XYZ file of C-alpha atoms in Angstrom:
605
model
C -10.009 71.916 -28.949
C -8.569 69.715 -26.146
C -5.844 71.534 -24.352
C -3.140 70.069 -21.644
C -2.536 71.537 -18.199
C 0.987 73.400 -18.295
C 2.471 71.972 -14.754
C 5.457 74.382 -13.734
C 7.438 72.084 -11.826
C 9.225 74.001 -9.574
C 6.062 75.281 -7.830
C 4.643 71.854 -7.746
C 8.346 70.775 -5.767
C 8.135 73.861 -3.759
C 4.201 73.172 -2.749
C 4.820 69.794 -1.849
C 7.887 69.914 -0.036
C 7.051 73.380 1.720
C 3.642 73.021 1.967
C 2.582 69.609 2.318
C 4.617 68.865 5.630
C 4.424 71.252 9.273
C 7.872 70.560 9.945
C 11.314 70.209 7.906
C 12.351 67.347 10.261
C 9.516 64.396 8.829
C 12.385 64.271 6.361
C 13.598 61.635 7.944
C 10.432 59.815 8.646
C 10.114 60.228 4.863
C 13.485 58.561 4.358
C 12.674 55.644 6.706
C 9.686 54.830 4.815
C 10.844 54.260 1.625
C 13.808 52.158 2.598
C 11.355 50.058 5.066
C 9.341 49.370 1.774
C 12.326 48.985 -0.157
C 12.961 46.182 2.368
C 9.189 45.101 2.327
C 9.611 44.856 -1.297
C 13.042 42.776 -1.488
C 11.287 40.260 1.407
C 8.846 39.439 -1.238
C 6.045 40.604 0.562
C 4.444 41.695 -2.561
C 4.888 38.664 -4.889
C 3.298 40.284 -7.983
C 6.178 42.577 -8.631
C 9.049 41.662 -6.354
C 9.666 37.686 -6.952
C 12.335 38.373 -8.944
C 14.667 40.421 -6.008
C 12.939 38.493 -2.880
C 15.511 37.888 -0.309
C 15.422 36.619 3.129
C 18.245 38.769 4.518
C 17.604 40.829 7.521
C 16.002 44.382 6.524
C 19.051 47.256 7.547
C 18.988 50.909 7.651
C 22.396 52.957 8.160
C 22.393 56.012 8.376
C 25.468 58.399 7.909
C 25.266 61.973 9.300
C 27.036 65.348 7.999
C 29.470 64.555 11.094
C 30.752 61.644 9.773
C 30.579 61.940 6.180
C 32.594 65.102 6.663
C 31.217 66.994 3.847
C 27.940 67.978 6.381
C 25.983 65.227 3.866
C 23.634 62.575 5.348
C 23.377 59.113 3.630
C 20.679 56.752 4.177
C 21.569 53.102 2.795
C 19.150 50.346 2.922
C 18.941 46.443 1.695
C 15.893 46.456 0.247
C 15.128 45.833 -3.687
C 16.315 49.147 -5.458
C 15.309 50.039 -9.053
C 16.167 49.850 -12.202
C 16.906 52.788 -14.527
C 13.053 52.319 -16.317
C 12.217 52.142 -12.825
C 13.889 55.394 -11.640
C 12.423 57.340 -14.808
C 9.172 56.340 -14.052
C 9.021 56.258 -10.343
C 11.110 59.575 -8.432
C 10.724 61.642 -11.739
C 6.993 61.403 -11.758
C 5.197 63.272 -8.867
C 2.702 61.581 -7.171
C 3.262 57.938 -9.036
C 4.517 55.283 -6.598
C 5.827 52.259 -6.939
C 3.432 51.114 -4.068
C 0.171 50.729 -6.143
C -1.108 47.624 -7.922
C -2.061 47.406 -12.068
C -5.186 49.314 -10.938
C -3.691 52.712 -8.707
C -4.825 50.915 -5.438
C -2.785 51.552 -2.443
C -0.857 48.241 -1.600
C -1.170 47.884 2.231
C 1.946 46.396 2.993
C 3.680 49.595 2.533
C 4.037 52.878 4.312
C 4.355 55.088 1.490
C 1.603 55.238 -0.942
C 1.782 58.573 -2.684
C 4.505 58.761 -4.221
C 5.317 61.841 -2.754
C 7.787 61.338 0.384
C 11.405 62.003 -1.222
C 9.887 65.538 -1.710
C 9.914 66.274 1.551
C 13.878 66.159 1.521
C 14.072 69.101 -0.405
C 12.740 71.372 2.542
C 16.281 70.196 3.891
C 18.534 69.987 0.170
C 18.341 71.845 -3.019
C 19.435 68.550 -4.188
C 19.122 64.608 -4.026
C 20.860 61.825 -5.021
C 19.611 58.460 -5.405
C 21.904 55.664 -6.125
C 20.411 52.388 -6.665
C 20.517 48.718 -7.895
C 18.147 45.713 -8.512
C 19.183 42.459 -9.050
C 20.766 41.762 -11.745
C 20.944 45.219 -12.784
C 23.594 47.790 -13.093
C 23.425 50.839 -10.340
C 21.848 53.557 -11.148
C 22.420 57.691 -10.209
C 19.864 59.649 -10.058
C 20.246 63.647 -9.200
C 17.108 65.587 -8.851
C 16.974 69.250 -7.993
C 14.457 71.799 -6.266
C 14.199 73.336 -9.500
C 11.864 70.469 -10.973
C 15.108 69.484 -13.294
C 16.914 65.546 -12.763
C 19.390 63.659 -14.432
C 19.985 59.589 -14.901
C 22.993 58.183 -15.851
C 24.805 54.810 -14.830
C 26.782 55.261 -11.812
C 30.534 55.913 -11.903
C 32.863 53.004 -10.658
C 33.333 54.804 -7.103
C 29.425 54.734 -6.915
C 28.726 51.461 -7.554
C 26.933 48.885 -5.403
C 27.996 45.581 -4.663
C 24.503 44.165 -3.323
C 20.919 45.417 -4.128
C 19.289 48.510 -2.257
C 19.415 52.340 -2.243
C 21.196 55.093 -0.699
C 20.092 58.456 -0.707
C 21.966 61.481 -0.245
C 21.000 64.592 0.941
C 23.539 67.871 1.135
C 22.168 71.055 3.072
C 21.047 73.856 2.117
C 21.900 77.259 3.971
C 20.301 77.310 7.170
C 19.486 73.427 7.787
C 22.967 72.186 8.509
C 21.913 72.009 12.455
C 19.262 69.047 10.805
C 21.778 66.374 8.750
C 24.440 66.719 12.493
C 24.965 63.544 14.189
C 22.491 64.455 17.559
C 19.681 65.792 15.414
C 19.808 62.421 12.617
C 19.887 60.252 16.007
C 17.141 62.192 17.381
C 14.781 62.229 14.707
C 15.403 58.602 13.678
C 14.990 57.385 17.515
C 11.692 59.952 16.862
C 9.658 58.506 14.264
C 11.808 54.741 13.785
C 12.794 53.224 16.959
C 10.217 50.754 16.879
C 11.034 49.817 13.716
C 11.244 45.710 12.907
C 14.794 46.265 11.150
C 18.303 47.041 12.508
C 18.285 50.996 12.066
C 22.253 52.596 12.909
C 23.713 56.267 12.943
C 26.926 56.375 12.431
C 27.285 53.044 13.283
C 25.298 53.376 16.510
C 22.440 50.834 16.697
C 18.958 53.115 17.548
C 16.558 51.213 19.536
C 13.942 52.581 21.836
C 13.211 48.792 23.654
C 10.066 47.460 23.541
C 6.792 49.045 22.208
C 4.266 50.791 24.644
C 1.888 47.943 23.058
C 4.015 45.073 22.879
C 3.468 42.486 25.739
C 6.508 40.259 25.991
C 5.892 36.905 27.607
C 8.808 37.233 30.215
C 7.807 40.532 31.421
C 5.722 40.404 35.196
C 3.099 42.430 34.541
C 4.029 45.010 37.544
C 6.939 45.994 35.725
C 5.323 46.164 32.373
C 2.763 48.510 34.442
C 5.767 50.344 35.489
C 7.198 50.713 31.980
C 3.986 52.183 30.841
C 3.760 54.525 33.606
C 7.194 56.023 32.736
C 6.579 56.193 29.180
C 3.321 57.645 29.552
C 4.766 60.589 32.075
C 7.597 61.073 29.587
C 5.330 61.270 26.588
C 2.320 62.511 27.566
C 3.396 64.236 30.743
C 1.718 62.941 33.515
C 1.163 59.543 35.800
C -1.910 57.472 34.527
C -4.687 56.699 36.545
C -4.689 53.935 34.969
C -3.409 51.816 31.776
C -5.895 50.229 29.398
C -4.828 48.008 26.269
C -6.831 47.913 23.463
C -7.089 46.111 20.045
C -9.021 46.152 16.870
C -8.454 43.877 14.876
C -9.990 44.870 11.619
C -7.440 47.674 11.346
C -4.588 45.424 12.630
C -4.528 47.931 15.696
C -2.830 47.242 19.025
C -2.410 50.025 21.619
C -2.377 51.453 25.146
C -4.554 54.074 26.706
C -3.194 56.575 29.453
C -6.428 57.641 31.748
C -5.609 60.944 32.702
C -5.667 61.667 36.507
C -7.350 65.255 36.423
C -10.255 66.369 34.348
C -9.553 67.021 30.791
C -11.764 69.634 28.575
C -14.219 67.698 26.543
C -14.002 70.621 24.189
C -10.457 70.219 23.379
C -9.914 67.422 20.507
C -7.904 64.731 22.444
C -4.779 64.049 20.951
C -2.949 60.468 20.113
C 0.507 58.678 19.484
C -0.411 57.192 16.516
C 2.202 54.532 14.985
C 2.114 52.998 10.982
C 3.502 49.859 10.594
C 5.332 50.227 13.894
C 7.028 54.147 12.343
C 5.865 57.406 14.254
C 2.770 58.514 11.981
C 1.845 61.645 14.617
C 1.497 63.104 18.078
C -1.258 64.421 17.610
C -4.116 62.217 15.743
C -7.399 63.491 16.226
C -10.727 61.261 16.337
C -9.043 58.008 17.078
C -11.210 57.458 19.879
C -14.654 57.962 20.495
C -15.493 61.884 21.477
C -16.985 60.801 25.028
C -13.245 59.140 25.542
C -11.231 62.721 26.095
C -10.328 61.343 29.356
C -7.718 59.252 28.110
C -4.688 59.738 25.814
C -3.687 57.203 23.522
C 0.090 55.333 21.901
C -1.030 52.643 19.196
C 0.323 50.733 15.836
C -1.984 49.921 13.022
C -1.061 48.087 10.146
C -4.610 48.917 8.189
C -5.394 52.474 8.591
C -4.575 54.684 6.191
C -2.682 57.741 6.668
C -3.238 61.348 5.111
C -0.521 62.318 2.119
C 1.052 64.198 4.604
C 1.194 61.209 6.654
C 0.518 63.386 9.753
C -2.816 61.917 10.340
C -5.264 59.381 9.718
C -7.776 59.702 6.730
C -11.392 59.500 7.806
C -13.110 56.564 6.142
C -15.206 53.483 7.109
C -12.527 51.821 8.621
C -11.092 54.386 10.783
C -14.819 54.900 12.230
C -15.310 50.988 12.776
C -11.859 51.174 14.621
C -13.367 53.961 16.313
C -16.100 52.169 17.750
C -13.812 48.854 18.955
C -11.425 50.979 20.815
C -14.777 52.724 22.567
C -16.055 49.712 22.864
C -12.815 48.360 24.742
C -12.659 51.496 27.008
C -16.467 51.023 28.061
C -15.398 47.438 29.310
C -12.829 48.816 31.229
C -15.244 50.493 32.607
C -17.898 47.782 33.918
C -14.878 45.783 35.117
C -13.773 48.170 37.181
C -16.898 48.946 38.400
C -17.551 45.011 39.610
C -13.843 44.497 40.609
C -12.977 47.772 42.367
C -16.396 50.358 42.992
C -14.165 52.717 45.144
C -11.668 53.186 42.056
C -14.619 53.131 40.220
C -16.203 56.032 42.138
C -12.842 58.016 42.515
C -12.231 58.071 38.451
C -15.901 59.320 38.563
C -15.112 62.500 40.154
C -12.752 63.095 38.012
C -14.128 61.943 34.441
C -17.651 62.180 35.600
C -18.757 64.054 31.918
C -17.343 61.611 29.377
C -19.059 58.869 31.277
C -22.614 60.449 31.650
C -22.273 61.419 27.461
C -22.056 57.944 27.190
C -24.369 56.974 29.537
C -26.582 58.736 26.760
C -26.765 56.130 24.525
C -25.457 53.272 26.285
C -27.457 51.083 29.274
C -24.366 49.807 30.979
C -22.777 53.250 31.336
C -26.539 54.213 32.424
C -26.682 51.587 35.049
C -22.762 53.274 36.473
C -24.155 56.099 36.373
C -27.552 55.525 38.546
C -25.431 53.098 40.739
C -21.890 55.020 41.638
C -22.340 58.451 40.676
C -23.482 60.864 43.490
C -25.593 63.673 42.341
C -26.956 66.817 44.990
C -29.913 66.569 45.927
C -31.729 68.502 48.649
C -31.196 65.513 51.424
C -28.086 65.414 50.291
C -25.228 63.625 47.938
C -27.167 60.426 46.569
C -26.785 58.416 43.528
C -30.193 58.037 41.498
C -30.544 54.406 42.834
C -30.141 55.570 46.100
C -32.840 58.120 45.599
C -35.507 55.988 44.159
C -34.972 53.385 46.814
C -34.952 55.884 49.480
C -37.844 58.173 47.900
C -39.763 56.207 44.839
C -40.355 58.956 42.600
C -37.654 60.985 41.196
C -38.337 64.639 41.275
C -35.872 67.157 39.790
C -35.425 70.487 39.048
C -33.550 71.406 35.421
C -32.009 74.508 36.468
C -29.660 74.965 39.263
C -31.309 78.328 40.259
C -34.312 76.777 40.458
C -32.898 73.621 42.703
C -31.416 76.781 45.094
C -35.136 78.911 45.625
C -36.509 75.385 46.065
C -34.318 73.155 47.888
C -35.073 74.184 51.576
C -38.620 74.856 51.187
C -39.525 71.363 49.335
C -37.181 69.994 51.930
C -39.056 71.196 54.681
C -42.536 70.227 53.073
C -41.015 66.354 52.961
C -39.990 66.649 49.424
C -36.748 65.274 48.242
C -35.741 66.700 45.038
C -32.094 66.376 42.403
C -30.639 69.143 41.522
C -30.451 68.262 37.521
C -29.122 71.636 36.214
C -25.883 70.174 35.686
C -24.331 69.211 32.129
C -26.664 65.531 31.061
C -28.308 65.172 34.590
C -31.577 65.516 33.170
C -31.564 63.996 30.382
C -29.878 60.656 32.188
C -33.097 61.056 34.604
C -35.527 60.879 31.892
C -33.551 58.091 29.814
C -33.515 56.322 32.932
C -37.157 56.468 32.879
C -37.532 55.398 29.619
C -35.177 52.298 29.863
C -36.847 51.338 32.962
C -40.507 51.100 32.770
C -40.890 50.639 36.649
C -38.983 54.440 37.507
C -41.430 57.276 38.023
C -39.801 60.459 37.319
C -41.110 63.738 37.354
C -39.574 67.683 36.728
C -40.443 70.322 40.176
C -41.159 73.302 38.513
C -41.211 76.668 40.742
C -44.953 76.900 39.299
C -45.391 73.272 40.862
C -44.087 74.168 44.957
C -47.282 75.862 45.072
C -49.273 73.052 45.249
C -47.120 71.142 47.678
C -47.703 74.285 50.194
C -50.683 74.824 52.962
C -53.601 76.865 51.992
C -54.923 79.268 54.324
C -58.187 78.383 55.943
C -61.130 80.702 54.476
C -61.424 82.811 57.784
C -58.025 83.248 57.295
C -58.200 84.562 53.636
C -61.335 86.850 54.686
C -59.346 88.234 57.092
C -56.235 88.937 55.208
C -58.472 90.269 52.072
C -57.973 93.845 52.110
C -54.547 93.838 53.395
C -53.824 91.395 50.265
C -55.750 93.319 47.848
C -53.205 96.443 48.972
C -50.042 94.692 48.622
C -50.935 93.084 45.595
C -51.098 96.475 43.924
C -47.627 97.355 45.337
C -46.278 93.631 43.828
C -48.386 94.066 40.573
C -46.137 97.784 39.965
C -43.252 95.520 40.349
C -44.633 92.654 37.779
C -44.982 90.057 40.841
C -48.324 88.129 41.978
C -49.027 87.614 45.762
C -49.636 84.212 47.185
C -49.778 83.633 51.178
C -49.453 79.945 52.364
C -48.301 78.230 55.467
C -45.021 75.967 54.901
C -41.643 75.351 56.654
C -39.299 76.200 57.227
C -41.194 79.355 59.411
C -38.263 81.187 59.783
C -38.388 81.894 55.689
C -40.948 85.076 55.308
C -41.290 85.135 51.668
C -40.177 82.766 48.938
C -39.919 84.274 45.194
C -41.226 81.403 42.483
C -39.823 82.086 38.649
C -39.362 78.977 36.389
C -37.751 79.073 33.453
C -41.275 79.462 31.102
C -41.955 82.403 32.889
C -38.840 84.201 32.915
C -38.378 83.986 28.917
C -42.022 85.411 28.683
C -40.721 88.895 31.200
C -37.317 89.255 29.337
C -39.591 88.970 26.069
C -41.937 91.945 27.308
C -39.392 93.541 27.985
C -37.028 93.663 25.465
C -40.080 94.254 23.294
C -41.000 97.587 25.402
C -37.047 98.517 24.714
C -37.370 97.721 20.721
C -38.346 99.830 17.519
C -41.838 98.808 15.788
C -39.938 95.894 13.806
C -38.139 94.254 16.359
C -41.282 94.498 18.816
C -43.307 92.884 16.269
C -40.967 89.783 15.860
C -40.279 89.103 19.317
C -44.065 89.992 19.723
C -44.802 86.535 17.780
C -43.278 84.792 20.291
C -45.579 85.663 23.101
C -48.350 83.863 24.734
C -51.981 84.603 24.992
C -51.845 85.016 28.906
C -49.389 86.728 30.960
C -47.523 84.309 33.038
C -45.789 86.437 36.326
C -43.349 85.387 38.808
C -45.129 85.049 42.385
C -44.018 86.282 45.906
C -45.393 83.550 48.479
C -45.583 85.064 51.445
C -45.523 82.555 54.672
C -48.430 82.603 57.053
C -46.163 80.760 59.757
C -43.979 83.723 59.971
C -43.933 85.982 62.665
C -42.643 88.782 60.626
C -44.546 88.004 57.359
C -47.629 87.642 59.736
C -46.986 91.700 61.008
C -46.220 93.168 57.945
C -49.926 92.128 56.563
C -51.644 93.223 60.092
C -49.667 96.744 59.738
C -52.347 99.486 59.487
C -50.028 101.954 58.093
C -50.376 101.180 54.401
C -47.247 103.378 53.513
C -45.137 101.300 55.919
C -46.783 97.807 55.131
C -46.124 98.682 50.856
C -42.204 99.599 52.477
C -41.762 96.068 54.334
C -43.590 93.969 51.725
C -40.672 95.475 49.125
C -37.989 95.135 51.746
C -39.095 90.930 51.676
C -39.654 91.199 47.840
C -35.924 92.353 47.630
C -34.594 89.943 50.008
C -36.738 86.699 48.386
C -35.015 87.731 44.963
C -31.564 87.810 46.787
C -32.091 84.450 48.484
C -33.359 82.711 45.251
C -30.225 84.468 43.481
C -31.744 86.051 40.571
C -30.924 89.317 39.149
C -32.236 92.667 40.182
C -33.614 94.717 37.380
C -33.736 98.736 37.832
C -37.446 98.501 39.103
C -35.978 96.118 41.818
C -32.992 98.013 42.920
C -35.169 101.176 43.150
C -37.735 98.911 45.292
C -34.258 97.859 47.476
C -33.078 101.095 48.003
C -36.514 102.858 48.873
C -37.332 100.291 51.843
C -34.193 100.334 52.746
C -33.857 104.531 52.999
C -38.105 104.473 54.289
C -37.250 101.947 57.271
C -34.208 103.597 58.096
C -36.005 106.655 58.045
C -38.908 105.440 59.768
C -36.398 104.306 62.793
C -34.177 107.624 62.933
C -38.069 109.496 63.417
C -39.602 106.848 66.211
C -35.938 107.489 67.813
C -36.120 111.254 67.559
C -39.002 111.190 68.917
């Protein structure tokens, strides 16, 4: 048996109104909108329903606070079609029907309001509403709805009645919100969400008007002080000075705007927030995903005329459109971008250091940003700052390291051995290097791993080795307690007497033996899985050109050679800046304690 939904409709007014909306004070955004559709309406601009009450008269919205009404009421009057009483039965006493939708329930787009929803938002301010309205040709009509779901029509009395057609609406406060009808807080709010409005908009007689529209670009206007005007509106909105002013269109969504490039690094992982503008009415201050996410370097003030806004109308509703709009505004910004780097490099280079991360995302997926990138932007390398262009005209091949502690154990030594290297351990560095490779056929690039040094380092001649062989064979026991392997070669810079060599491969293979030694049968077994079939270990290179290094292998006294060979184990690990484990800080503080007790003895003595 088919059954209706019981609808109790004072928790449907109370969701709505209380619920729907962050703030009490979009009531008067609310109220805006439907007399700027009211006027919409009466201008014909929907011919299907409104050819009977087209006018040409100049839209007007006059607003009367609780100040001068006396009674703490607010009024809001407007010229635009009004209803009839079928009209007002069907329309404000039916929730979510609007009068802004075709024969079909489309959304008509040359209205703000399409949910039929808005006058709700007045009861967060009023237990009560009045509507008083005429059509053409019709006799005014008073509606009176209440919080409580209840409403009553009736024809207006004589006092009530309207000479012309249009609506006013009046609104009487409840307890508490009598600071939000006054005469400073109507002007504010109106100012707020209407003062670019294309209709004369008063309080209290007082004409609102907030001059011309951070997009508009009036013929007359020299661009310096149209650069100025932005500037101020941009520090008194957004709160600080642009680095510089973009406009941008799109045209599909009837979008015009202006975008504020901040002049200190913003957090890419903080949403940017936009001024986003409906049919020239505040629709929010803080849109989300109006721009690309690579763009949170700038903030943005626009008017659409196409995109549709949330019921709330606090935000813009994700849908083919908005992501199309999306794209043109990047697209715009990226342009920006490879004009100023062929009109003004330096700027170009100074935004850079700034916005360097929201420029390299890009550079991701987009050659031109790739080719600003390689061309402007500096990166560290071991011969110092160069950009990647710079590098592989200077050095042909492009080596890098992935990890910055890797570039730092590496740097001087490859340096000294003639081998330029980028540090690319910093957020997209290597992955521009490689997709620079791949876009370019003709760029040679290639990763220097720790693993790798080794082979860029001089051998020892094999008298040498036969010489060293027992000492080695005793201090590779003492490195092998420790988890290390021994290497001795002969590189620069001599004054170094051990380097320690970890890449990252490695590394995840010791923390995985040992956090399997620390773990219960289960656990041991998992991570157990993950292991290789050899046993990759970190390696101590000890340097044949050092005097010291040289010493500590000739020492006789194996006890005091195991000592020093710890002491430079210690001090490699320190230099390189990786961690000490327990096994390494026991190895630190027993050469430390045997040398110093060595010396106090050969001084007693």
């Amino acid at each position: 048996m088919s059954q209706t939904f019981r609808v109790d409709l004072r928790g449907i007014v109370d969701l709505l109104s209380h619920h729907l909306y962050t703030s009490p004070q979009v009531y008067t955004r609310e109220l805006l909108q439907n007399a700027v559709d009211a006027i919409t309406a009466a201008r014909g601009a929907d011919t299907g329903t409104t050819a009977a009450g087209a006018t040409d008269a100049p839209g007007r919205i006059a607003l009367t606070s609780g100040d001068a009404t006396g009674d703490g009421s607010l009024t809001v009057e407007d010229n635009g079609i009004g209803l009839t009483e079928a009209q007002v039965h069907e329309l404000l006493a039916t929730i979510g029907r609007s009068s802004k939708r075709d024969e079909l329930g489309f959304q008509r787009h040359e209205f703000l309001g399409q949910f039929g929803i808005g006058l709700l938002s007045c009861f967060m301010v009023s237990d009560s509403i009045e509507v008083t309205t005429r059509r053409a040709g019709e006799p005014t009509v008073l509606w009176h709805g209440r919080s409580d779901g209840s409403y009553t029509v009736r024809p207006a009395p004589a006092d009530a009645q309207r000479a012309e057609p249009g609506t006013t609406v009046t609104l009487r406060p409840r307890p508490g919100c009598e600071h939000l009808l006054t005469r400073d807080a109507v002007t504010e709010l109106v100012t707020h969400y209407g003062a670019h409005l294309p209709h004369t908009v008063t309080v209290d007689g007082e004409g609102v008007t907030g001059g011309p529209a951070p997009w508009d670009r009036p013929a007359d206007e020299d661009p310096g002080r149209r650069r100025a005007r932005l500037e101020a509106y941009c520090e008194r909105v957004f709160g600080f000075v642009p680095f510089d002013v973009v406009d941008l269109e799109a045209a599909e969504s009837g979008l015009r705007g202006v975008a504020f490039v901040l002049p200190m690094p913003a957090n890419p992982a903080v949403p940017a927030r936009h001024r986003v503008y409906l049919k020239q009415m505040l629709l929010s201050e803080g849109a989300e995903r109006l721009l690309p996410e690579w763009a949170f370097f700038v903030r943005c003030v626009a008017d659409t005329s196409e995109l549709r806004p949330t019921a709330s109308r606090e935000a813009l509703y994700e849908d083919s459109l908005l992501e199309s709009t999306r794209d043109a505004l990047g697209a715009g910004l990226r342009a920006w971008l490879v004009r100023l780097s062929r009109s003004d490099p330096a700027r170009l280079r100074e935004f850079l250091r700034v916005h360097h991360l929201g420029v390299k995302a890009l550079a991701l997926h987009d050659d031109e940003m790739l080719r600003l990138v390689t061309d402007f932007w500096p990166m560290e390398t071991n011969v110092g700052p160069l950009t990647l262009a710079e590098f592989r005209e200077r050095y042909g091949v492009v080596r890098f390291t992935p990890l910055v502690d890797e570039f730092r154990q590496l740097a001087p030594v490859a340096a000294a051995q003639g081998l330029a290297v980028v540090n690319a351990g910093y957020v997209y560095d290597a992955q521009l290097i490689d997709r620079m490779a791949t876009v370019d056929g003709t760029v040679e690039a290639e990763p220097l791993r720790a693993a790798d040094l080794t082979t860029h380092l001089e051998r020892l001649s094999a008298a040498e080795e036969q010489a060293l062989a027992p000492a080695l064979a005793a201090c590779d026991r003492v490195l092998s307690r420790l988890g290390c392997d021994l290497l001795v070669r002969s590189f620069e810079p001599s004054g170094l007497p051990a380097l320690y060599l970890l890449d990252d491969d490695t590394a995840f293979q010791v923390d995985l033996r040992e956090a399997r030694e620390a773990a219960d049968d289960v656990w041991a077994s998992i991570l157990g899985s993950f292991e290789t079939a050899e046993e990759p270990r970190p390696r101590l290179v000890l340097n044949h050109r050092n005097a010291l290094a040289r010493q500590v292998l000739a020492l006789a006294d194996a006890e005091l050679r195991a000592t020093c060979l710890e002491g430079l184990y210690v001090q490699a690990l320190l230099l390189g800046h990786h961690p000490l484990r327990p096994a390494d800080t026991a190895a630190l503080n027993q050469s430390f304690l045997g040398l110093i007790g060595r010396a106090v003895a050969g001084g007693a003595r």
